[in-house]
Amino acid sequence: MNLGDKLTGLPRRTKQLIMMGSDMLLLPIALWAAFALRLGTFTPAVLLDRHWWLLIAVPALTLPLLGKVGLYRAVVRYMSHQAVVAVVKGISLSVLVLVILVVLLRLEGVPRTTYFLYWMLGLLAIGGTRFTARAWFQAWLKEVRGHETVAIYGAGSAGVQLASSLLAGRGFVPRVFVDDNPSLHGSLVNGLPVHAPGQLPQLVRRYAISQVLLALPSASRARRRAIVGELQQLPVQIKTMPTLADIVAGHAKLDDVREVDIDDLLGRESVEVDPRLLDHCIKGLNVLVTGAGGSIGSELCRQILRRRPTVLVLIEQSEFALYRIEGELRAAAKLDHLEVNVVALLGSVTDEPRLEAVMRAFAIHTVYHAAAYKHVPIVEGNVIEGVHNNIFGTWFAARAAVACGVTSFVLVSTDKAVRPTNVMGATKRFAELVLQALAAEPGRVTTFSMVRFGNVLGSSGSVVPLFREQIHNGGPVTVTHPDITRYFMTIPEAAALVIQAGSMAEGGDVFVLDMGEPIRILDLARKMIQLSGFDIRDDNNPDGEIAIEFTDLRPGEKLFEELLLGDNVTGTAHPMIMRAEEECFTLAEIEVMLAELRAAGQALDSEGARVVLRNAVRGYQGADVSSDLLWSRLRQSLGRH
């Protein structure tokens, strides 16, 4: 174990005793040096012969004063300007002690200028040793950390605090600041030089910088996206500080450095929020969320809680998911002093009697129906279960809402419901048709609506966590097709859209979001690799670290997703939410098809279920042969017999 490890491993009390012992030695030396300099002799007789006891008394009386001003509470490696103030106060009090002793005891022969010299030398001795120790410790940290150097983008207050935190820690060694402000270029901030962003390529090579940390907590998404776009060609990993909103909300600390959020790379600003629309179906009402433990369901619960409903009922069939979201919501309610009754209930949306009992018992006003099977390949291999959960789960929940007089029922839908090529999309479109048919019935108290949006970043099944894991494991990153594109939005945006759109519903509405341009998955994969600090390995760069491989489209997967079935689209009270008018069936027609689906399900006939979906859902064809795993196995067994 080297000296640095030994010193850092000492108990706090031992370190304080070492500092006190050092001061007890340095103060007499400073006092002697003051007399020696003033009198011009190495052995000043007035001190050493006549008043030698001052060399003991002054330090002995000074040490408690240094402790009083907090000097021994300061951790040397974290010392800042507050420690300088403490040193100045302590040494000034020590000089005052010397003056009082000389005056009260009428000590003769002590020159007045000795007081000033002692003050200067005391500051140098006590303060200098501490800051020398801090500099040595930081140099030792750089040595043991293997010289992992970083640049900080942003030399403002946030960047300065981040640099101070990093210098005192073990994670990174900041070498330079980069800032857009020309007036800062060439200056030193917190001991680090400030450069223009255009100099980053040279700085990366000169200092062997491995990461660029964005210290821009108040920057807009557009600004952050522009900066990331400029940096992603550099051979560095890009990380960022939390936003000011996260820091203020207590969700993150200033020095929580993390990967750049992929939503910073979206081709548009986040969806605007209208507080009136958020409150309309929630504030002071009783709200129920199905699928409350899922990606969208859990975020719906978080946002609903903040709008202060009277009761928030969670229905979830996964015990662990329900346990997790209930604990989170109760903690948030306590932290923010929200008087919301959170009720967590296990249950499936395919259990109609339980759904009706819950809605009646808690006098539910608003239902957000987020429960669904949504993984395309999984549902493709489990057709009957997909139909049962996505279609009949919606049918049962909607009928329970009607029976209990629920005011608003909002279905969380998907862009995969538009001209679907897979069972999951077809079942979601059929679920929309169910609600449209119910909404068309005269005299309905319940207002039915559905909200359709694209892929959600960070949700289970999203490509983003998959790509992150593949990059972490060294690749390859797998993309199904070089031309595949998807619309993207964040989980909070999706949840806010569902809530706001539901507040504008008139009955049978299909709401879609103006999501900008779709994003090529290949481009997303390339950006994530580059932002992680790696080079892409391909024919043009055979020495790159991570390759991208194409795996072909999975069963039921489309190259391009759509949000609308037709062109009949109108605006709404929200500038980024549109209302689509789409063809639908009568309730009687829907009930006939539901009976056919029920019969197919009871017979485990996945092909029969797909025939019904083909007849009901515009654009759905599906594969020539069902890929349902159980149905295929049963056919093989029957063939053998």
XYZ file of C-alpha atoms in Angstrom, residues 268 296-297 300 370 374 411-418 432 450-457 459 487-491 493-499 510-515 561-563:
45
model
C -38.461 17.890 -32.666
C -46.723 3.627 -20.219
C -49.037 2.631 -17.366
C -49.462 7.583 -16.515
C -52.903 0.737 -20.887
C -47.310 -5.249 -27.229
C -57.381 3.495 -24.774
C -53.609 3.576 -25.184
C -53.104 2.508 -28.807
C -50.190 2.350 -31.258
C -49.163 3.328 -34.770
C -48.868 -0.408 -35.464
C -52.686 -0.476 -35.574
C -52.597 1.304 -38.942
C -60.076 0.660 -31.384
C -58.087 6.240 -28.157
C -54.617 7.731 -28.459
C -52.255 6.468 -31.129
C -48.524 7.142 -31.043
C -45.226 5.673 -32.185
C -42.423 3.870 -30.428
C -41.593 4.920 -26.896
C -37.954 5.476 -26.027
C -39.824 1.255 -22.754
C -41.642 7.377 -35.080
C -40.277 8.015 -31.603
C -41.381 9.823 -28.486
C -40.442 9.730 -24.808
C -42.420 7.902 -22.150
C -44.547 12.653 -23.658
C -46.653 9.598 -24.458
C -48.336 9.648 -21.058
C -49.004 13.395 -21.213
C -50.489 12.959 -24.691
C -52.842 10.230 -23.483
C -54.084 12.407 -20.619
C -58.794 8.610 -32.594
C -56.089 11.033 -31.513
C -52.624 11.105 -33.085
C -49.578 13.223 -32.382
C -47.689 15.360 -34.862
C -44.450 13.433 -34.303
C -45.111 2.711 -39.612
C -48.069 5.019 -40.231
C -50.243 7.021 -37.861
